[in-house]
PDB file of C-alpha atoms in Angstrom:
ATOM      1  CA  MET A1402      23.041  -1.337  13.413  1.00 46.00           C
ATOM      2  CA  SER A1403      24.206   2.144  13.312  1.00 49.00           C
ATOM      3  CA  THR A1404      22.872   4.768  15.854  1.00 58.00           C
ATOM      4  CA  ASN A1405      23.020   7.366  13.034  1.00 82.00           C
ATOM      5  CA  ASP A1406      19.310   8.182  12.026  1.00 90.00           C
ATOM      6  CA  ALA A1407      20.086  10.414   9.250  1.00 94.00           C
ATOM      7  CA  TRP A1408      18.309   7.887   6.922  1.00 97.00           C
ATOM      8  CA  LEU A1409      14.930   8.726   8.700  1.00 98.00           C
ATOM      9  CA  GLU A1410      15.176  12.445   7.581  1.00 96.00           C
ATOM     10  CA  ALA A1411      14.327  11.360   4.046  1.00 96.00           C
ATOM     11  CA  ILE A1412      10.910  10.472   5.286  1.00 98.00           C
ATOM     12  CA  ALA A1413       8.063  12.963   4.761  1.00 98.00           C
ATOM     13  CA  TRP A1414       5.869  12.014   7.820  1.00 98.00           C
ATOM     14  CA  GLY A1415       2.465  13.201   7.558  1.00 96.00           C
ATOM     15  CA  PRO A1416       0.981  15.749   9.879  1.00 95.00           C
ATOM     16  CA  ASP A1417       0.033  13.021  12.500  1.00 95.00           C
ATOM     17  CA  GLY A1418       3.804  11.750  12.285  1.00 98.00           C
ATOM     18  CA  LEU A1419       2.802   8.604  10.469  1.00 98.00           C
ATOM     19  CA  ILE A1420       3.170   7.170   6.958  1.00 98.00           C
ATOM     20  CA  PRO A1421       1.574   4.158   5.409  1.00 98.00           C
ATOM     21  CA  ALA A1422       3.609   1.046   5.170  1.00 99.00           C
ATOM     22  CA  ILE A1423       2.782  -1.703   2.655  1.00 99.00           C
ATOM     23  CA  ALA A1424       3.988  -5.279   3.541  1.00 98.00           C
ATOM     24  CA  GLN A1425       4.698  -7.513   0.478  1.00 98.00           C
ATOM     25  CA  GLU A1426       5.462 -11.068   0.703  1.00 98.00           C
ATOM     26  CA  HIS A1427       9.015 -12.241  -0.320  1.00 98.00           C
ATOM     27  CA  GLY A1428       8.911 -14.796  -2.899  1.00 97.00           C
ATOM     28  CA  THR A1429       5.082 -14.601  -3.896  1.00 97.00           C
ATOM     29  CA  GLY A1430       4.760 -10.814  -4.433  1.00 98.00           C
ATOM     30  CA  SER A1431       1.355 -10.926  -2.462  1.00 98.00           C
ATOM     31  CA  VAL A1432       0.288  -7.805  -0.913  1.00 98.00           C
ATOM     32  CA  LEU A1433      -0.160  -8.839   2.772  1.00 98.00           C
ATOM     33  CA  MET A1434      -1.418  -5.736   4.462  1.00 98.00           C
ATOM     34  CA  LEU A1435      -1.044  -1.990   4.865  1.00 98.00           C
ATOM     35  CA  ALA A1436      -0.327  -0.645   8.366  1.00 98.00           C
ATOM     36  CA  TRP A1437       1.049   2.733   9.653  1.00 98.00           C
ATOM     37  CA  MET A1438       4.495   3.547  11.006  1.00 98.00           C
ATOM     38  CA  ASN A1439       5.897   6.583  13.044  1.00 98.00           C
ATOM     39  CA  ARG A1440       9.657   7.156  13.067  1.00 98.00           C
ATOM     40  CA  GLU A1441      10.199   4.896  16.201  1.00 98.00           C
ATOM     41  CA  ALA A1442       8.425   2.112  14.498  1.00 98.00           C
ATOM     42  CA  LEU A1443      10.514   2.455  11.246  1.00 98.00           C
ATOM     43  CA  ARG A1444      13.702   2.706  13.267  1.00 98.00           C
ATOM     44  CA  LEU A1445      12.789  -0.389  15.133  1.00 98.00           C
ATOM     45  CA  THR A1446      11.939  -2.279  12.169  1.00 98.00           C
ATOM     46  CA  ARG A1447      15.343  -1.681  10.702  1.00 98.00           C
ATOM     47  CA  GLU A1448      17.101  -2.409  14.097  1.00 97.00           C
ATOM     48  CA  THR A1449      15.376  -5.635  14.826  1.00 98.00           C
ATOM     49  CA  GLY A1450      14.736  -6.903  11.174  1.00 98.00           C
ATOM     50  CA  TYR A1451      11.035  -7.501  12.034  1.00 98.00           C
ATOM     51  CA  ALA A1452       8.357  -5.216  11.087  1.00 98.00           C
ATOM     52  CA  VAL A1453       7.178  -2.870  13.794  1.00 98.00           C
ATOM     53  CA  TYR A1454       3.894  -0.691  13.113  1.00 98.00           C
ATOM     54  CA  TRP A1455       2.067   2.035  14.924  1.00 98.00           C
ATOM     55  CA  SER A1456      -1.221   0.777  15.913  1.00 98.00           C
ATOM     56  CA  ARG A1457      -3.680   3.787  15.466  1.00 96.00           C
ATOM     57  CA  SER A1458      -6.458   2.006  17.246  1.00 95.00           C
ATOM     58  CA  ARG A1459      -4.483   1.049  20.354  1.00 96.00           C
ATOM     59  CA  ALA A1460      -2.177   4.226  20.138  1.00 97.00           C
ATOM     60  CA  ARG A1461       1.076   2.293  20.504  1.00 98.00           C
ATOM     61  CA  LEU A1462       3.908   0.525  18.958  1.00 98.00           C
ATOM     62  CA  TRP A1463       2.912  -2.919  17.436  1.00 98.00           C
ATOM     63  CA  HIS A1464       5.557  -5.388  17.200  1.00 98.00           C
ATOM     64  CA  LYS A1465       3.590  -7.393  14.330  1.00 98.00           C
ATOM     65  CA  GLY A1466       3.111 -10.999  15.614  1.00 97.00           C
ATOM     66  CA  GLU A1467       3.377 -10.130  19.307  1.00 96.00           C
ATOM     67  CA  ALA A1468       0.342 -11.817  20.096  1.00 94.00           C
ATOM     68  CA  SER A1469      -0.169 -14.083  17.114  1.00 94.00           C
ATOM     69  CA  GLY A1470       3.556 -15.163  16.476  1.00 95.00           C
ATOM     70  CA  HIS A1471       2.968 -14.269  12.965  1.00 97.00           C
ATOM     71  CA  ARG A1472       5.950 -12.130  12.640  1.00 98.00           C
ATOM     72  CA  GLN A1473       7.317 -10.617   9.505  1.00 98.00           C
ATOM     73  CA  ARG A1474      11.100 -10.850   8.949  1.00 98.00           C
ATOM     74  CA  VAL A1475      12.124  -7.961   6.819  1.00 98.00           C
ATOM     75  CA  HIS A1476      14.194  -8.597   3.554  1.00 98.00           C
ATOM     76  CA  ALA A1477      14.148  -5.044   2.276  1.00 98.00           C
ATOM     77  CA  ILE A1478      12.743  -1.461   3.012  1.00 98.00           C
ATOM     78  CA  ARG A1479      11.841   0.644   0.229  1.00 98.00           C
ATOM     79  CA  LEU A1480      10.723   4.392  -0.074  1.00 98.00           C
ATOM     80  CA  ASP A1481       8.489   5.840  -2.704  1.00 98.00           C
ATOM     81  CA  CYS A1482       9.359   8.831  -4.792  1.00 98.00           C
ATOM     82  CA  ASP A1483       7.604  11.357  -2.491  1.00 97.00           C
ATOM     83  CA  GLY A1484       9.313   9.920   0.559  1.00 98.00           C
ATOM     84  CA  ASP A1485       5.777   9.275   2.228  1.00 98.00           C
ATOM     85  CA  VAL A1486       5.034   5.525   1.605  1.00 98.00           C
ATOM     86  CA  ILE A1487       7.296   2.503   2.859  1.00 98.00           C
ATOM     87  CA  LEU A1488       7.210  -0.823   1.183  1.00 99.00           C
ATOM     88  CA  LEU A1489       8.356  -3.748   3.222  1.00 99.00           C
ATOM     89  CA  GLU A1490       9.582  -6.940   1.441  1.00 98.00           C
ATOM     90  CA  VAL A1491       8.994  -9.569   4.324  1.00 98.00           C
ATOM     91  CA  GLU A1492       8.666 -13.153   5.101  1.00 98.00           C
ATOM     92  CA  GLN A1493       5.486 -13.772   6.649  1.00 98.00           C
ATOM     93  CA  GLN A1494       5.931 -16.326   9.452  1.00 98.00           C
ATOM     94  CA  GLY A1495       3.164 -18.751   9.824  1.00 97.00           C
ATOM     95  CA  GLY A1496       1.896 -17.780   6.388  1.00 98.00           C
ATOM     96  CA  ILE A1497      -0.794 -15.631   7.941  1.00 98.00           C
ATOM     97  CA  ALA A1498      -0.685 -11.821   8.021  1.00 98.00           C
ATOM     98  CA  CYS A1499      -4.331 -11.054   8.665  1.00 98.00           C
ATOM     99  CA  HIS A1500      -5.930 -10.984  12.050  1.00 97.00           C
ATOM    100  CA  THR A1501      -8.935 -12.830  10.557  1.00 97.00           C
ATOM    101  CA  GLY A1502      -6.750 -15.891   9.969  1.00 97.00           C
ATOM    102  CA  ARG A1503      -6.225 -15.403   6.340  1.00 98.00           C
ATOM    103  CA  HIS A1504      -3.029 -15.310   4.444  1.00 98.00           C
ATOM    104  CA  ASP A1505      -3.418 -11.580   3.659  1.00 98.00           C
ATOM    105  CA  CYS A1506      -5.883  -8.822   4.484  1.00 98.00           C
ATOM    106  CA  PHE A1507      -7.095  -8.274   0.778  1.00 98.00           C
ATOM    107  CA  TYR A1508      -9.594 -11.182   0.679  1.00 98.00           C
ATOM    108  CA  ARG A1509     -12.565  -9.263  -0.537  1.00 98.00           C
ATOM    109  CA  GLU A1510     -12.967  -8.489  -4.350  1.00 98.00           C
ATOM    110  CA  LEU A1511     -15.619  -6.563  -6.139  1.00 98.00           C
ATOM    111  CA  ASP A1512     -17.553  -8.680  -8.666  1.00 98.00           C
ATOM    112  CA  THR A1513     -19.258  -7.516 -11.630  1.00 95.00           C
ATOM    113  CA  THR A1514     -22.489  -7.280 -10.071  1.00 96.00           C
ATOM    114  CA  GLY A1515     -21.098  -4.762  -7.490  1.00 96.00           C
ATOM    115  CA  ASP A1516     -20.744  -7.298  -4.644  1.00 97.00           C
ATOM    116  CA  TRP A1517     -17.713  -7.811  -2.342  1.00 98.00           C
ATOM    117  CA  VAL A1518     -17.006 -11.475  -2.387  1.00 98.00           C
ATOM    118  CA  GLU A1519     -14.399 -13.395  -0.300  1.00 98.00           C
ATOM    119  CA  ILE A1520     -11.865 -14.998  -2.398  1.00 98.00           C
ATOM    120  CA  ALA A1521      -9.641 -16.419   0.289  1.00 98.00           C
ATOM    121  CA  PRO A1522     -10.148 -19.019   2.927  1.00 97.00           C
ATOM    122  CA  VAL A1523      -9.549 -18.577   6.609  1.00 98.00           C
ATOM    123  CA  LEU A1524      -6.421 -20.634   7.222  1.00 97.00           C
ATOM    124  CA  LYS A1525      -6.526 -20.779  11.006  1.00 96.00           C
ATOM    125  CA  ASP A1526      -9.379 -19.686  13.421  1.00 95.00           C
ATOM    126  CA  PRO A1527      -8.560 -16.388  15.079  1.00 96.00           C
ATOM    127  CA  ALA A1528      -9.703 -17.776  18.469  1.00 94.00           C
ATOM    128  CA  ALA A1529      -6.862 -20.379  17.913  1.00 94.00           C
ATOM    129  CA  ILE A1530      -4.397 -17.663  16.940  1.00 93.00           C
ATOM    130  CA  TYR A1531      -4.994 -15.215  19.737  1.00 92.00           C
ATOM    131  CA  GLY A1532      -6.632 -17.516  22.287  1.00 84.00           C
ATOM    132  CA  SER A1533     -10.276 -16.895  23.481  1.00 65.00           C
ATOM    133  CA  ILE A1534     -10.930 -15.497  26.799  1.00 50.00           C
TER     134      ILE A1534
ATOM    135  CA  MET B1145     -22.420  -0.460 -14.737  1.00 46.00           C
ATOM    136  CA  SER B1146     -25.066  -0.335 -12.074  1.00 49.00           C
ATOM    137  CA  THR B1147     -25.996   3.015 -10.555  1.00 58.00           C
ATOM    138  CA  ASN B1148     -26.338   1.115  -7.167  1.00 82.00           C
ATOM    139  CA  ASP B1149     -23.608   2.441  -5.001  1.00 90.00           C
ATOM    140  CA  ALA B1150     -24.333   0.136  -2.065  1.00 94.00           C
ATOM    141  CA  TRP B1151     -20.729  -1.455  -2.514  1.00 97.00           C
ATOM    142  CA  LEU B1152     -19.128   1.901  -1.384  1.00 98.00           C
ATOM    143  CA  GLU B1153     -20.936   1.750   1.897  1.00 96.00           C
ATOM    144  CA  ALA B1154     -18.430  -1.089   2.759  1.00 96.00           C
ATOM    145  CA  ILE B1155     -15.676   1.431   2.724  1.00 98.00           C
ATOM    146  CA  ALA B1156     -14.365   2.921   5.991  1.00 98.00           C
ATOM    147  CA  TRP B1157     -13.380   6.365   4.790  1.00 98.00           C
ATOM    148  CA  GLY B1158     -10.992   8.372   6.889  1.00 96.00           C
ATOM    149  CA  PRO B1159     -11.937  11.468   8.576  1.00 95.00           C
ATOM    150  CA  ASP B1160     -10.704  13.558   5.455  1.00 95.00           C
ATOM    151  CA  GLY B1161     -12.734  11.233   3.346  1.00 98.00           C
ATOM    152  CA  LEU B1162     -10.018   9.452   1.827  1.00 98.00           C
ATOM    153  CA  ILE B1163      -8.415   5.908   1.917  1.00 98.00           C
ATOM    154  CA  PRO B1164      -5.061   4.659   0.571  1.00 98.00           C
ATOM    155  CA  ALA B1165      -5.216   2.565  -2.585  1.00 99.00           C
ATOM    156  CA  ILE B1166      -2.364   0.445  -3.641  1.00 99.00           C
ATOM    157  CA  ALA B1167      -1.807  -0.335  -7.365  1.00 98.00           C
ATOM    158  CA  GLN B1168      -0.157  -3.646  -8.046  1.00 98.00           C
ATOM    159  CA  GLU B1169       0.871  -4.613 -11.456  1.00 98.00           C
ATOM    160  CA  HIS B1170      -0.939  -7.519 -13.043  1.00 98.00           C
ATOM    161  CA  GLY B1171       1.124 -10.444 -14.064  1.00 97.00           C
ATOM    162  CA  THR B1172       4.437  -9.133 -12.226  1.00 97.00           C
ATOM    163  CA  GLY B1173       3.038  -8.405  -8.923  1.00 98.00           C
ATOM    164  CA  SER B1174       5.153  -5.391  -8.620  1.00 98.00           C
ATOM    165  CA  VAL B1175       3.625  -2.785  -6.198  1.00 98.00           C
ATOM    166  CA  LEU B1176       3.680   0.206  -8.398  1.00 98.00           C
ATOM    167  CA  MET B1177       2.504   3.077  -6.362  1.00 98.00           C
ATOM    168  CA  LEU B1178       0.262   4.216  -3.475  1.00 98.00           C
ATOM    169  CA  ALA B1179      -2.188   7.160  -4.054  1.00 98.00           C
ATOM    170  CA  TRP B1180      -5.432   8.217  -2.243  1.00 98.00           C
ATOM    171  CA  MET B1181      -9.253   7.787  -3.048  1.00 98.00           C
ATOM    172  CA  ASN B1182     -12.384   9.443  -2.158  1.00 98.00           C
ATOM    173  CA  ARG B1183     -15.690   8.128  -2.892  1.00 98.00           C
ATOM    174  CA  GLU B1184     -16.051   9.670  -6.314  1.00 98.00           C
ATOM    175  CA  ALA B1185     -12.618   8.347  -7.287  1.00 98.00           C
ATOM    176  CA  LEU B1186     -13.406   4.693  -6.342  1.00 98.00           C
ATOM    177  CA  ARG B1187     -16.688   4.888  -8.076  1.00 98.00           C
ATOM    178  CA  LEU B1188     -15.123   6.294 -11.188  1.00 98.00           C
ATOM    179  CA  THR B1189     -12.347   3.635 -11.184  1.00 98.00           C
ATOM    180  CA  ARG B1190     -15.008   1.012 -11.177  1.00 98.00           C
ATOM    181  CA  GLU B1191     -17.226   2.692 -13.849  1.00 97.00           C
ATOM    182  CA  THR B1192     -14.393   3.477 -16.296  1.00 98.00           C
ATOM    183  CA  GLY B1193     -12.253   0.523 -15.574  1.00 98.00           C
ATOM    184  CA  TYR B1194      -9.282   2.756 -15.186  1.00 98.00           C
ATOM    185  CA  ALA B1195      -7.595   3.919 -11.954  1.00 98.00           C
ATOM    186  CA  VAL B1196      -8.856   7.441 -10.658  1.00 98.00           C
ATOM    187  CA  TYR B1197      -7.432   8.719  -7.610  1.00 98.00           C
ATOM    188  CA  TRP B1198      -7.784  11.843  -5.454  1.00 98.00           C
ATOM    189  CA  SER B1199      -4.643  14.056  -5.774  1.00 98.00           C
ATOM    190  CA  ARG B1200      -4.198  15.571  -2.281  1.00 96.00           C
ATOM    191  CA  SER B1201      -1.645  18.139  -3.644  1.00 95.00           C
ATOM    192  CA  ARG B1202      -3.908  19.436  -6.297  1.00 96.00           C
ATOM    193  CA  ALA B1203      -7.138  18.922  -4.354  1.00 97.00           C
ATOM    194  CA  ARG B1204      -8.935  17.291  -7.427  1.00 98.00           C
ATOM    195  CA  LEU B1205      -9.671  13.845  -8.968  1.00 98.00           C
ATOM    196  CA  TRP B1206      -6.710  12.564 -10.821  1.00 98.00           C
ATOM    197  CA  HIS B1207      -7.444  10.273 -13.623  1.00 98.00           C
ATOM    198  CA  LYS B1208      -3.973   8.560 -13.690  1.00 98.00           C
ATOM    199  CA  GLY B1209      -2.281   8.848 -17.007  1.00 97.00           C
ATOM    200  CA  GLU B1210      -4.334  12.012 -18.107  1.00 96.00           C
ATOM    201  CA  ALA B1211      -1.145  13.849 -18.659  1.00 94.00           C
ATOM    202  CA  SER B1212       1.347  11.089 -19.295  1.00 94.00           C
ATOM    203  CA  GLY B1213      -0.829   8.616 -20.950  1.00 95.00           C
ATOM    204  CA  HIS B1214       0.271   6.096 -18.563  1.00 97.00           C
ATOM    205  CA  ARG B1215      -3.065   4.902 -17.526  1.00 98.00           C
ATOM    206  CA  GLN B1216      -3.852   1.874 -15.298  1.00 98.00           C
ATOM    207  CA  ARG B1217      -6.530  -0.610 -16.438  1.00 98.00           C
ATOM    208  CA  VAL B1218      -8.079  -2.192 -13.581  1.00 98.00           C
ATOM    209  CA  HIS B1219      -8.309  -6.050 -13.562  1.00 98.00           C
ATOM    210  CA  ALA B1220      -9.524  -6.266  -9.889  1.00 98.00           C
ATOM    211  CA  ILE B1221     -10.517  -4.125  -7.097  1.00 98.00           C
ATOM    212  CA  ARG B1222      -9.779  -5.631  -3.548  1.00 98.00           C
ATOM    213  CA  LEU B1223     -10.663  -4.372  -0.139  1.00 98.00           C
ATOM    214  CA  ASP B1224      -8.764  -5.262   3.168  1.00 98.00           C
ATOM    215  CA  CYS B1225     -10.216  -6.751   6.444  1.00 98.00           C
ATOM    216  CA  ASP B1226     -10.923  -3.324   7.961  1.00 97.00           C
ATOM    217  CA  GLY B1227     -12.362  -1.719   4.880  1.00 98.00           C
ATOM    218  CA  ASP B1228     -10.036   0.964   4.905  1.00 98.00           C
ATOM    219  CA  VAL B1229      -7.427   0.131   2.275  1.00 98.00           C
ATOM    220  CA  ILE B1230      -8.000  -0.681  -1.476  1.00 98.00           C
ATOM    221  CA  LEU B1231      -5.870  -2.935  -3.661  1.00 99.00           C
ATOM    222  CA  LEU B1232      -5.941  -2.455  -7.320  1.00 99.00           C
ATOM    223  CA  GLU B1233      -4.595  -5.001  -9.783  1.00 98.00           C
ATOM    224  CA  VAL B1234      -3.795  -3.122 -12.755  1.00 98.00           C
ATOM    225  CA  GLU B1235      -2.142  -3.282 -16.188  1.00 98.00           C
ATOM    226  CA  GLN B1236       0.145  -0.375 -16.352  1.00 98.00           C
ATOM    227  CA  GLN B1237       0.055   1.203 -19.633  1.00 98.00           C
ATOM    228  CA  GLY B1238       3.534   2.369 -20.983  1.00 97.00           C
ATOM    229  CA  GLY B1239       5.209   0.295 -18.316  1.00 98.00           C
ATOM    230  CA  ILE B1240       5.753   3.422 -16.170  1.00 98.00           C
ATOM    231  CA  ALA B1241       3.832   4.327 -13.224  1.00 98.00           C
ATOM    232  CA  CYS B1242       5.954   6.716 -11.266  1.00 98.00           C
ATOM    233  CA  HIS B1243       6.224  10.549 -12.307  1.00 97.00           C
ATOM    234  CA  THR B1244      10.043  10.178 -12.246  1.00 97.00           C
ATOM    235  CA  GLY B1245       9.924   7.930 -15.381  1.00 97.00           C
ATOM    236  CA  ARG B1246      10.573   4.777 -13.527  1.00 98.00           C
ATOM    237  CA  HIS B1247       8.522   1.554 -13.737  1.00 98.00           C
ATOM    238  CA  ASP B1248       7.200   1.977 -10.126  1.00 98.00           C
ATOM    239  CA  CYS B1249       7.468   4.595  -7.134  1.00 98.00           C
ATOM    240  CA  PHE B1250       9.508   2.263  -4.828  1.00 98.00           C
ATOM    241  CA  TYR B1251      13.107   2.789  -6.391  1.00 98.00           C
ATOM    242  CA  ARG B1252      14.914   3.701  -3.153  1.00 98.00           C
ATOM    243  CA  GLU B1253      16.041   0.809  -0.737  1.00 98.00           C
ATOM    244  CA  LEU B1254      17.810   1.149   2.439  1.00 98.00           C
ATOM    245  CA  ASP B1255      21.236  -0.548   2.308  1.00 97.00           C
ATOM    246  CA  THR B1256      23.090  -2.132   5.178  1.00 95.00           C
ATOM    247  CA  THR B1257      24.975   1.081   5.838  1.00 96.00           C
ATOM    248  CA  GLY B1258      21.821   2.952   6.192  1.00 96.00           C
ATOM    249  CA  ASP B1259      21.795   4.830   2.931  1.00 97.00           C
ATOM    250  CA  TRP B1260      18.798   4.992   0.545  1.00 98.00           C
ATOM    251  CA  VAL B1261      20.168   3.689  -2.742  1.00 98.00           C
ATOM    252  CA  GLU B1262      18.426   3.845  -6.150  1.00 98.00           C
ATOM    253  CA  ILE B1263      17.792   0.300  -7.359  1.00 98.00           C
ATOM    254  CA  ALA B1264      15.635   0.954 -10.650  1.00 98.00           C
ATOM    255  CA  PRO B1265      16.526   3.128 -13.716  1.00 97.00           C
ATOM    256  CA  VAL B1266      14.687   6.129 -15.300  1.00 98.00           C
ATOM    257  CA  LEU B1267      13.006   4.510 -18.266  1.00 97.00           C
ATOM    258  CA  LYS B1268      11.920   7.703 -19.907  1.00 96.00           C
ATOM    259  CA  ASP B1269      12.812  11.343 -19.279  1.00 95.00           C
ATOM    260  CA  PRO B1270       9.948  13.054 -17.324  1.00 96.00           C
ATOM    261  CA  ALA B1271      10.281  16.042 -19.610  1.00 94.00           C
ATOM    262  CA  ALA B1272       9.574  13.713 -22.501  1.00 94.00           C
ATOM    263  CA  ILE B1273       6.614  12.251 -20.733  1.00 93.00           C
ATOM    264  CA  TYR B1274       4.910  15.475 -19.547  1.00 92.00           C
ATOM    265  CA  GLY B1275       6.395  17.887 -21.962  1.00 84.00           C
ATOM    266  CA  SER B1276       8.485  20.894 -21.023  1.00 65.00           C
ATOM    267  CA  ILE B1277       7.219  24.353 -20.903  1.00 51.00           C
TER     268      ILE B1277
END
């Protein structure tokens, strides 16, 4: 990969230096998750070919799948009209993007009575994914 | 619709009272755009059945399509594992979500040389969508 970072200048980083990044599954089109990126996370995503985010809760770079093995191989990096949202097209390794052990993070849907109902199964016990202590 | 707003209590609003909302096209699965919602925007989205966002630049509620006619009829409202991202499944009226006149906002893609290239056409001149003054 080039060491020329000119492409990063097109990004309108937020006041906290972050922008939201949506991961969409290659092939199925499923929206898997939304996480955050800083400049270094986006640069590393391109360089490594795997999604790297900025974990706001841990305040550090987060190589997605570093603990779970559920890495996201990047097929495409897209940018929106305002330059402040990234859309990744990814291959989700292991078929599980969510830390709850589900395929994707959007497993709650509002029903007509105003209740959030779970619409997707847990595919793997999180304790088995991350190990229990 | 019920006046019971208990379902809104599940949302982990950000410090600014907002959360990101992704609009995904019903049928095609295309990610159309990402915008922001406050509590009132989300409540109105459910009540009206059409996407309502909070415009950060204009600091007011934004009934998507109010100027363009390109409204988004909501098929489903989903919430992510952390309760801080909304995913809307919508029917995009007019087939144009982006203010640039394109189908969706993610029309720039990073190529192998590190350039952002436009991968989607303008379907309608924005001047014709919004009127020129």
